[in-house]
mmCIF file with all atom_site columns, C-alpha atoms in Angstrom:
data_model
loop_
_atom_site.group_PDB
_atom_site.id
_atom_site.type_symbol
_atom_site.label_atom_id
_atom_site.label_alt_id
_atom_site.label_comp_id
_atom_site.label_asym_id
_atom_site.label_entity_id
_atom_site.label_seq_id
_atom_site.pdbx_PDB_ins_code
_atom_site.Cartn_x
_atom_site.Cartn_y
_atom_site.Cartn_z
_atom_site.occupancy
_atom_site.B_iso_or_equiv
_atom_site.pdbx_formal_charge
_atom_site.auth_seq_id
_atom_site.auth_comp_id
_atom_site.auth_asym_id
_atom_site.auth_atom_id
_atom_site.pdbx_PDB_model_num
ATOM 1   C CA . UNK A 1 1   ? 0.000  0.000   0.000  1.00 50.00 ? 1   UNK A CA 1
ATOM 2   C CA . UNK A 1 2   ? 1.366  3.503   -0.643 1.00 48.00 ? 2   UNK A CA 1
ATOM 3   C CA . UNK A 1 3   ? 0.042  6.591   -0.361 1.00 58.00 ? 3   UNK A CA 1
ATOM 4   C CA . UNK A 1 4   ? 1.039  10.101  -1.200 1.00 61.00 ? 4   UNK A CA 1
ATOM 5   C CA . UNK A 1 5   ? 2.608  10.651  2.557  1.00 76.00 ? 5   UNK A CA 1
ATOM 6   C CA . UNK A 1 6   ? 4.114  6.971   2.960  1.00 85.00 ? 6   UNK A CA 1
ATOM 7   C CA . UNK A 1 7   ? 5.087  3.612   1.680  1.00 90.00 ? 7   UNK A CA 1
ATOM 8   C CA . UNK A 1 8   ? 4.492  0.052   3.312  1.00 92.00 ? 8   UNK A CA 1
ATOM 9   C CA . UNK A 1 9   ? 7.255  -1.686  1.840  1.00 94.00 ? 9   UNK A CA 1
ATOM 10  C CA . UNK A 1 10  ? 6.107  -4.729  3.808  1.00 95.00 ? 10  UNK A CA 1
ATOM 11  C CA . UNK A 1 11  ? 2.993  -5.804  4.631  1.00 95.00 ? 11  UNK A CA 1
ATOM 12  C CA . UNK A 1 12  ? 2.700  -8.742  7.577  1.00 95.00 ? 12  UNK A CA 1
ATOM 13  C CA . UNK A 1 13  ? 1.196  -8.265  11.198 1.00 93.00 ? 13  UNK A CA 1
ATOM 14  C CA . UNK A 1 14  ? 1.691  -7.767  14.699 1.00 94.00 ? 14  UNK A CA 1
ATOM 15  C CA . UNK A 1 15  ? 4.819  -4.845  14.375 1.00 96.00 ? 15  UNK A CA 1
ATOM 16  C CA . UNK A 1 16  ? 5.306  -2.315  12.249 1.00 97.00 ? 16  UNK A CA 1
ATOM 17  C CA . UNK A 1 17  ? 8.365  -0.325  11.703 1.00 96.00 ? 17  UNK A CA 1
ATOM 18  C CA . UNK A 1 18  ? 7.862  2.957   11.121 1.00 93.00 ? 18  UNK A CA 1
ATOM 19  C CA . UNK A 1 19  ? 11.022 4.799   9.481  1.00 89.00 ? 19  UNK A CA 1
ATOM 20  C CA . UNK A 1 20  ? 11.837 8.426   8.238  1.00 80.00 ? 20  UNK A CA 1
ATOM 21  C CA . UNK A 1 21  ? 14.574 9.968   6.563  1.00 74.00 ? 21  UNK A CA 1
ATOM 22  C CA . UNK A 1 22  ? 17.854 7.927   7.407  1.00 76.00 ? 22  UNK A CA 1
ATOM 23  C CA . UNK A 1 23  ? 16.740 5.392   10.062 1.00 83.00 ? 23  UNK A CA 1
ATOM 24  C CA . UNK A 1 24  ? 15.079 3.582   7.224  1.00 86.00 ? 24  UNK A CA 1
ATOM 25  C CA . UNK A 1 25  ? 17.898 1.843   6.382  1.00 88.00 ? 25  UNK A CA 1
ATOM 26  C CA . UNK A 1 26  ? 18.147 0.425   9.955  1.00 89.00 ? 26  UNK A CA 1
ATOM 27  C CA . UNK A 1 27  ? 14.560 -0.267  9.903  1.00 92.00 ? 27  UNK A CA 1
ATOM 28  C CA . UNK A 1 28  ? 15.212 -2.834  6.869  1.00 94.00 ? 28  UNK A CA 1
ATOM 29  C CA . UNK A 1 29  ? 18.030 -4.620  9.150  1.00 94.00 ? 29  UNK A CA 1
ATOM 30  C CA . UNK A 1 30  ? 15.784 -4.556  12.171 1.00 95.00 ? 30  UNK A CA 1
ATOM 31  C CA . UNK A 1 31  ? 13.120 -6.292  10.516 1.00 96.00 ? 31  UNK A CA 1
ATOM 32  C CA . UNK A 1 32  ? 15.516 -8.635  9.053  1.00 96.00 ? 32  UNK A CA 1
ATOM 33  C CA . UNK A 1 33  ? 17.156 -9.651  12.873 1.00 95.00 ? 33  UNK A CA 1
ATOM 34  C CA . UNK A 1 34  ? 13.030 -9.483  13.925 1.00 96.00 ? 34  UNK A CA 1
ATOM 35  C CA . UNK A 1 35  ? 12.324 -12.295 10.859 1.00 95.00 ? 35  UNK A CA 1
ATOM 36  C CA . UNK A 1 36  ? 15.285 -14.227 11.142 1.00 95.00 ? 36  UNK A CA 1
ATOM 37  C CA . UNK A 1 37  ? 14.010 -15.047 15.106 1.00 93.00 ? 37  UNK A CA 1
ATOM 38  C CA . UNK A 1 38  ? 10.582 -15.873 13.868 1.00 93.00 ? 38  UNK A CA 1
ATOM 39  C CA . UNK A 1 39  ? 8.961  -12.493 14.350 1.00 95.00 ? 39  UNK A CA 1
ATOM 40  C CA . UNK A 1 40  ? 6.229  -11.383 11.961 1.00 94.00 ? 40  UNK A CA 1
ATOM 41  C CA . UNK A 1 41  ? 6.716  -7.246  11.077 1.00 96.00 ? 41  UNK A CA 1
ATOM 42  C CA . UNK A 1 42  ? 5.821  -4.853  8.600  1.00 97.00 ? 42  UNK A CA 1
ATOM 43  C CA . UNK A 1 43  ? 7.865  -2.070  7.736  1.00 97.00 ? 43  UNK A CA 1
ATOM 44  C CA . UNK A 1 44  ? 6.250  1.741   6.841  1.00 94.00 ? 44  UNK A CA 1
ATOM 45  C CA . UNK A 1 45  ? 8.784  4.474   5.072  1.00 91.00 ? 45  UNK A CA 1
ATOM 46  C CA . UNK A 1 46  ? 7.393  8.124   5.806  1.00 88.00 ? 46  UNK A CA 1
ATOM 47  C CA . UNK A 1 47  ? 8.416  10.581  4.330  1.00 79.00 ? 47  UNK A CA 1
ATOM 48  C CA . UNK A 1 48  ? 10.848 13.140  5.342  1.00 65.00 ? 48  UNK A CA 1
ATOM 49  C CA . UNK A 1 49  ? 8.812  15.885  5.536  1.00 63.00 ? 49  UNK A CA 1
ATOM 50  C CA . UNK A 1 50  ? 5.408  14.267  5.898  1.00 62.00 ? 50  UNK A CA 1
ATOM 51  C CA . UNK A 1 51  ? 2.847  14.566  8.572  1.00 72.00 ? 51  UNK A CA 1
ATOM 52  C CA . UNK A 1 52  ? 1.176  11.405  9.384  1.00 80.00 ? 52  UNK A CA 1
ATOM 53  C CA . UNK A 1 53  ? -1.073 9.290   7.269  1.00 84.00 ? 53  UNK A CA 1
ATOM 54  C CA . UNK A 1 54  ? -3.936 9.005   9.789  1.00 88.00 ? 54  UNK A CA 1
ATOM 55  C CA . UNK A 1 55  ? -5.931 6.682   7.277  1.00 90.00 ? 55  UNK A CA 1
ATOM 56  C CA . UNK A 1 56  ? -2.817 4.489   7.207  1.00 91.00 ? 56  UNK A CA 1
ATOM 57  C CA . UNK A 1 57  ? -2.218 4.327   10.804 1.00 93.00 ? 57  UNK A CA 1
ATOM 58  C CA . UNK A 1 58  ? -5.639 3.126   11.059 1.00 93.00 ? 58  UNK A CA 1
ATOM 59  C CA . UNK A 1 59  ? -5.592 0.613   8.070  1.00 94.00 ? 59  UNK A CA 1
ATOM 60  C CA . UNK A 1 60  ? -1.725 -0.978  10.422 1.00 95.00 ? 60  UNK A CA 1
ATOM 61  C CA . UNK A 1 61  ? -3.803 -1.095  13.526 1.00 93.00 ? 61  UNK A CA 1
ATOM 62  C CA . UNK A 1 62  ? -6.040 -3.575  12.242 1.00 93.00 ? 62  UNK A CA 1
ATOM 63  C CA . UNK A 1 63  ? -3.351 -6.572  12.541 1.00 93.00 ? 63  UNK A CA 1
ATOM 64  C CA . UNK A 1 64  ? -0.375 -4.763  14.090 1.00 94.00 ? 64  UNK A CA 1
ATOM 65  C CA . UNK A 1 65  ? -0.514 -4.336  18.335 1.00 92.00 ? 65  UNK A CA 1
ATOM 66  C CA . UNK A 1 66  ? 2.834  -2.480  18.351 1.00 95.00 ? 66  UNK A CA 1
ATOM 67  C CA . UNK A 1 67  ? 4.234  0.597   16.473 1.00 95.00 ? 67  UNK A CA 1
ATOM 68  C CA . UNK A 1 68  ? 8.128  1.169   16.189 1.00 95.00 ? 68  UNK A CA 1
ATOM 69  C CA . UNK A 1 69  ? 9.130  4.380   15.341 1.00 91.00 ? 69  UNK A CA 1
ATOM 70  C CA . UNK A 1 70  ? 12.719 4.925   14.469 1.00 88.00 ? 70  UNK A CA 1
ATOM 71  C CA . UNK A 1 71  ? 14.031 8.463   13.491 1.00 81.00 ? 71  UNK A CA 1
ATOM 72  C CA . UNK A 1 72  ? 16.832 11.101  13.755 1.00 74.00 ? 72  UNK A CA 1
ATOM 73  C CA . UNK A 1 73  ? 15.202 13.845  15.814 1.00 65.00 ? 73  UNK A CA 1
ATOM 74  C CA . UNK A 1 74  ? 12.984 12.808  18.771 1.00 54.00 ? 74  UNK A CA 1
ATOM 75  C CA . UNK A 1 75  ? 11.212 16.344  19.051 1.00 52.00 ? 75  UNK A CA 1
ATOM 76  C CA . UNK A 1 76  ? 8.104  16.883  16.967 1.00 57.00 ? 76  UNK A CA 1
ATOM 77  C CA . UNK A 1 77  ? 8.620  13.420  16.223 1.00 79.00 ? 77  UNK A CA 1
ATOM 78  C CA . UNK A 1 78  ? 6.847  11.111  13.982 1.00 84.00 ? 78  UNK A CA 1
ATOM 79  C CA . UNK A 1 79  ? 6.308  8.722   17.149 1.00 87.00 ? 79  UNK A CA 1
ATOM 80  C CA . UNK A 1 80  ? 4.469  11.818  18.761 1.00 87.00 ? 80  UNK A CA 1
ATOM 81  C CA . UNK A 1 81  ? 2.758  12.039  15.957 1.00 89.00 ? 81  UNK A CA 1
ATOM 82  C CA . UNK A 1 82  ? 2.006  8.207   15.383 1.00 91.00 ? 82  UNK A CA 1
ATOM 83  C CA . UNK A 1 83  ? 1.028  8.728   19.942 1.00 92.00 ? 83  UNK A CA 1
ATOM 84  C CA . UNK A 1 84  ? -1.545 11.155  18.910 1.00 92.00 ? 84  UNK A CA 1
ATOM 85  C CA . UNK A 1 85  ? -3.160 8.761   16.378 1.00 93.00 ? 85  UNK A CA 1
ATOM 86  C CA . UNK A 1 86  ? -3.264 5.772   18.371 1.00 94.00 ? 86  UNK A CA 1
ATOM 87  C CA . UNK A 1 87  ? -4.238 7.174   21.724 1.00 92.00 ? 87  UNK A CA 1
ATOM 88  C CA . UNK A 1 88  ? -6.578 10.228  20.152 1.00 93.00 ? 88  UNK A CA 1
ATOM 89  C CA . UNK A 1 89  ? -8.533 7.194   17.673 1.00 93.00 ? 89  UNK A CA 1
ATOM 90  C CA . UNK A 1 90  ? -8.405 4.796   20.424 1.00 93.00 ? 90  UNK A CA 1
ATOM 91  C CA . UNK A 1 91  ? -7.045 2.479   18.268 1.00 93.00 ? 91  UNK A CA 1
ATOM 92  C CA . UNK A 1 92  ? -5.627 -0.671  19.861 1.00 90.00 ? 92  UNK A CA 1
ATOM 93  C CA . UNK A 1 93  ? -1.925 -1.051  20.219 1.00 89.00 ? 93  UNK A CA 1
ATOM 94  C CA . UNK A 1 94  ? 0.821  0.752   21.714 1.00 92.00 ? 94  UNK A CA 1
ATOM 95  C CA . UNK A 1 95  ? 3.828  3.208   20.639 1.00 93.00 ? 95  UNK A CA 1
ATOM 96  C CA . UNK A 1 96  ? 7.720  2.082   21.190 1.00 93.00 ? 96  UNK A CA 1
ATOM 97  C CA . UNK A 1 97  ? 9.734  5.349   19.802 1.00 90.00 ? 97  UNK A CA 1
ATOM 98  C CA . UNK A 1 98  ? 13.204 4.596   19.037 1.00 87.00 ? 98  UNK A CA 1
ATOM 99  C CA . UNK A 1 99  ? 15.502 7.507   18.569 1.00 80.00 ? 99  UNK A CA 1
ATOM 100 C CA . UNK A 1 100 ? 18.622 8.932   18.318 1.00 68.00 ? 100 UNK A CA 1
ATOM 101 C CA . UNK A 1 101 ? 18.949 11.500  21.435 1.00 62.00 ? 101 UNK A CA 1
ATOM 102 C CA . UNK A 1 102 ? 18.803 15.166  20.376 1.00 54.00 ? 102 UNK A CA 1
ATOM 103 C CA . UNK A 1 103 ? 21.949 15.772  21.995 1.00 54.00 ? 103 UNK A CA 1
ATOM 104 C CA . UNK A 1 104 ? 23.757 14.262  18.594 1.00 50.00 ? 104 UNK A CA 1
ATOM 105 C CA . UNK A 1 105 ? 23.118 17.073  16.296 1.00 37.00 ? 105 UNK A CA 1
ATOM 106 C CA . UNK A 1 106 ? 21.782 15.984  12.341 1.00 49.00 ? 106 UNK A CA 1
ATOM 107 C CA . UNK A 1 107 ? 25.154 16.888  10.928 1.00 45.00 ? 107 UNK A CA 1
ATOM 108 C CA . UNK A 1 108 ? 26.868 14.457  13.243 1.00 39.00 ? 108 UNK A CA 1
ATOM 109 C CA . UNK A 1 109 ? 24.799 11.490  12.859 1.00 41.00 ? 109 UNK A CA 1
ATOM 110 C CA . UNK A 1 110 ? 26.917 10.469  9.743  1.00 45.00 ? 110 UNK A CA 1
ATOM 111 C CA . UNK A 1 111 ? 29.362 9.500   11.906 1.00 41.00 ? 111 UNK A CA 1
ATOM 112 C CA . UNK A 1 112 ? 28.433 8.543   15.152 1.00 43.00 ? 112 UNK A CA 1
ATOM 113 C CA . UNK A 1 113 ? 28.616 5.401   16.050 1.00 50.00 ? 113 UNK A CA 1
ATOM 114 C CA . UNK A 1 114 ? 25.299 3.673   16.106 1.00 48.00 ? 114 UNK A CA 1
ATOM 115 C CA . UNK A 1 115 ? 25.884 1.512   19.293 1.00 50.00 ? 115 UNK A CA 1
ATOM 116 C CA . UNK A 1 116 ? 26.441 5.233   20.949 1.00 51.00 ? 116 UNK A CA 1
ATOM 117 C CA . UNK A 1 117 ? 22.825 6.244   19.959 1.00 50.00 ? 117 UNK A CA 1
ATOM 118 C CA . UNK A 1 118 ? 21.237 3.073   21.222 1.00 48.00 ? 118 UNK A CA 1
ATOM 119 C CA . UNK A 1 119 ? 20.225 2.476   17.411 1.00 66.00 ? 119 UNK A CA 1
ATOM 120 C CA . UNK A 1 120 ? 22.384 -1.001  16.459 1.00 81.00 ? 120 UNK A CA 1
ATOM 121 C CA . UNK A 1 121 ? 20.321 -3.729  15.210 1.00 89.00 ? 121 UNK A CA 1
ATOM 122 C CA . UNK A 1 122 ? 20.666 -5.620  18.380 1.00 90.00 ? 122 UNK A CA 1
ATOM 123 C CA . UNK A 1 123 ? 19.897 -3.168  20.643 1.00 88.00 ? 123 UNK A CA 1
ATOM 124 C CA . UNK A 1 124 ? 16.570 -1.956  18.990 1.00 90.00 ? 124 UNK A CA 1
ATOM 125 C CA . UNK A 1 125 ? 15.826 -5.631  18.074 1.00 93.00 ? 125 UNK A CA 1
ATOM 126 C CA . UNK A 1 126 ? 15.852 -6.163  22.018 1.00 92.00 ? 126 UNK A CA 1
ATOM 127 C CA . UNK A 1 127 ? 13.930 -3.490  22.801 1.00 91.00 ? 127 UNK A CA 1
ATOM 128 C CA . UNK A 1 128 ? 11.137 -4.125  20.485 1.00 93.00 ? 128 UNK A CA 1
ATOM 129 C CA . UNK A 1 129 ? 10.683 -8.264  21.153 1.00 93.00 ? 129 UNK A CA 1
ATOM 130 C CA . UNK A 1 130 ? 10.472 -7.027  25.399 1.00 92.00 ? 130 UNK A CA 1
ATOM 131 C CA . UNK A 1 131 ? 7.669  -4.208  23.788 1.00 91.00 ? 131 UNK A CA 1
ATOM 132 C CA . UNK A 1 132 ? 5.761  -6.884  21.832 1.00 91.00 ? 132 UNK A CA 1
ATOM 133 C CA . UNK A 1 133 ? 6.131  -9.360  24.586 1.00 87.00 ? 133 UNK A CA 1
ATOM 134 C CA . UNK A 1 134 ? 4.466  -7.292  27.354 1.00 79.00 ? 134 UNK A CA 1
ATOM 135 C CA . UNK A 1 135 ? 1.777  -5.622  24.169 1.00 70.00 ? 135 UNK A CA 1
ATOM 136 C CA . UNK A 1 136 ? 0.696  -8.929  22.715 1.00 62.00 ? 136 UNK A CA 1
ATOM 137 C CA . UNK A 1 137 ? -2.473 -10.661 23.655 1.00 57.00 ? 137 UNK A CA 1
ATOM 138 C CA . UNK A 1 138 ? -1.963 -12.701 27.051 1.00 45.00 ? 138 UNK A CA 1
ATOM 139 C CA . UNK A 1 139 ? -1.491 -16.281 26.209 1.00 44.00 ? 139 UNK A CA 1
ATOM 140 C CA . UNK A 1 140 ? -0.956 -18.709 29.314 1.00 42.00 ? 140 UNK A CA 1
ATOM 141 C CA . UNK A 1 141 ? 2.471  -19.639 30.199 1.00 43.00 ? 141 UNK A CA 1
ATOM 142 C CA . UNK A 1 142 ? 3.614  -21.739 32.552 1.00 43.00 ? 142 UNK A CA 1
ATOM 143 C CA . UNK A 1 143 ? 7.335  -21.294 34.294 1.00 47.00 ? 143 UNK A CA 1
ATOM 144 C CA . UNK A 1 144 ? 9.291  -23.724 36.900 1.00 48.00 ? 144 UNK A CA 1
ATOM 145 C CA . UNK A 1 145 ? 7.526  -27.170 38.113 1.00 51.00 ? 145 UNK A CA 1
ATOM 146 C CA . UNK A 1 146 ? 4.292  -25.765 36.891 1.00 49.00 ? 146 UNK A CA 1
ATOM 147 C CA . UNK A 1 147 ? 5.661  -26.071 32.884 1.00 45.00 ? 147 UNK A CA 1
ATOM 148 C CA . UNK A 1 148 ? 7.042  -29.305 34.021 1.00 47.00 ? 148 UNK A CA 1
ATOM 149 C CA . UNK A 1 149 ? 3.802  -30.270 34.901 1.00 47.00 ? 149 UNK A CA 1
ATOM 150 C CA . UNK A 1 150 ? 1.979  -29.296 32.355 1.00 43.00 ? 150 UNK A CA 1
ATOM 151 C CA . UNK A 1 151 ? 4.332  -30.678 29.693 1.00 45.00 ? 151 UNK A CA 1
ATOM 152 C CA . UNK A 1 152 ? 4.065  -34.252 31.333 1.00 46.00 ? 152 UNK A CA 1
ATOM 153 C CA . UNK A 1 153 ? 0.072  -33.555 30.484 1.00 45.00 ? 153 UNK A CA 1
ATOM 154 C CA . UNK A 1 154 ? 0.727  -33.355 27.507 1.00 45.00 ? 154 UNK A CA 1
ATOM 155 C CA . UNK A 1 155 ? 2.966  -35.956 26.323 1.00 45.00 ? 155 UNK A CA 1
ATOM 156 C CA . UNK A 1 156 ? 0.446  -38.149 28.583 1.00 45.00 ? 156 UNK A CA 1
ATOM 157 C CA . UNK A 1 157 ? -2.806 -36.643 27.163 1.00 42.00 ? 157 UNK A CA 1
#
């Protein structure tokens, strides 16, 4: 789906990646790591300069519970803006907001290291599976001699 403010390069469920300007090349690694681990994730390009696409936030919300917003500048950002949508529509899901700290100024993000800004594959890839974890839809899980229990149960049952 595209539209004149955005571009869903991938279309799956559960998390979408929402990139603008240079992070969107780290978005496309993130939801390689998030794939390669068995994660299912779609991945939205803004545009630079674009407000949000309200009508497209809506159409993600459908099948996706979390929203990942990586970008450059954290104020005025686009995971403000994506905030606004989510919590103003009540639509269901939550906001993670992953972004370099406005300390770094744009000039210097070229070169700074991306482990510095908290933005390295692993790093946000970690941060968004403990997001999704606590965001998805409770399933019951069983820890210590309870999942030993309950997996004898099973291989009896």
């Amino acid at each position: 789906m595209v539209s004149k403010k955005s571009k869903l390069l991938y279309e799956e469920e559960d998390i979408v990646l929402l990139a603008k300007g240079e992070q969107s090349k780290t978005a496309r690694a993130v939801r390689r790591r998030l794939k390669e681990i068995g994660y299912s994730c779609s991945l939205l390009e803004v545009g630079s300069k674009a407000s949000v696409d309200q009508e497209m936030i809506r159409f993600l919300s459908e099948e996706h519970r979390l929203f990942v917003t990586m970008e450059a500048e954290a104020e005025g950002s686009l995971g403000a803006q994506i905030q606004d949508v989510v919590s103003g529509q009540g639509l269901p899901g939550r906001v993670l907001v992953i972004a370099v700290p406005d300390a770094y100024a744009k000039d210097s993000l070229q070169t700074l290291p991306s482990e510095e800004a908290d933005m390295d594959i692993e790093s946000v890839t970690g941060q968004i599976i403990a997001t999704y974890i606590v965001t998805r839809p409770h399933r019951p899980v069983a820890c210590g001699p309870e999942r030993e229990n309950m997996i004898l149960k099973c291989k009896k049952g």
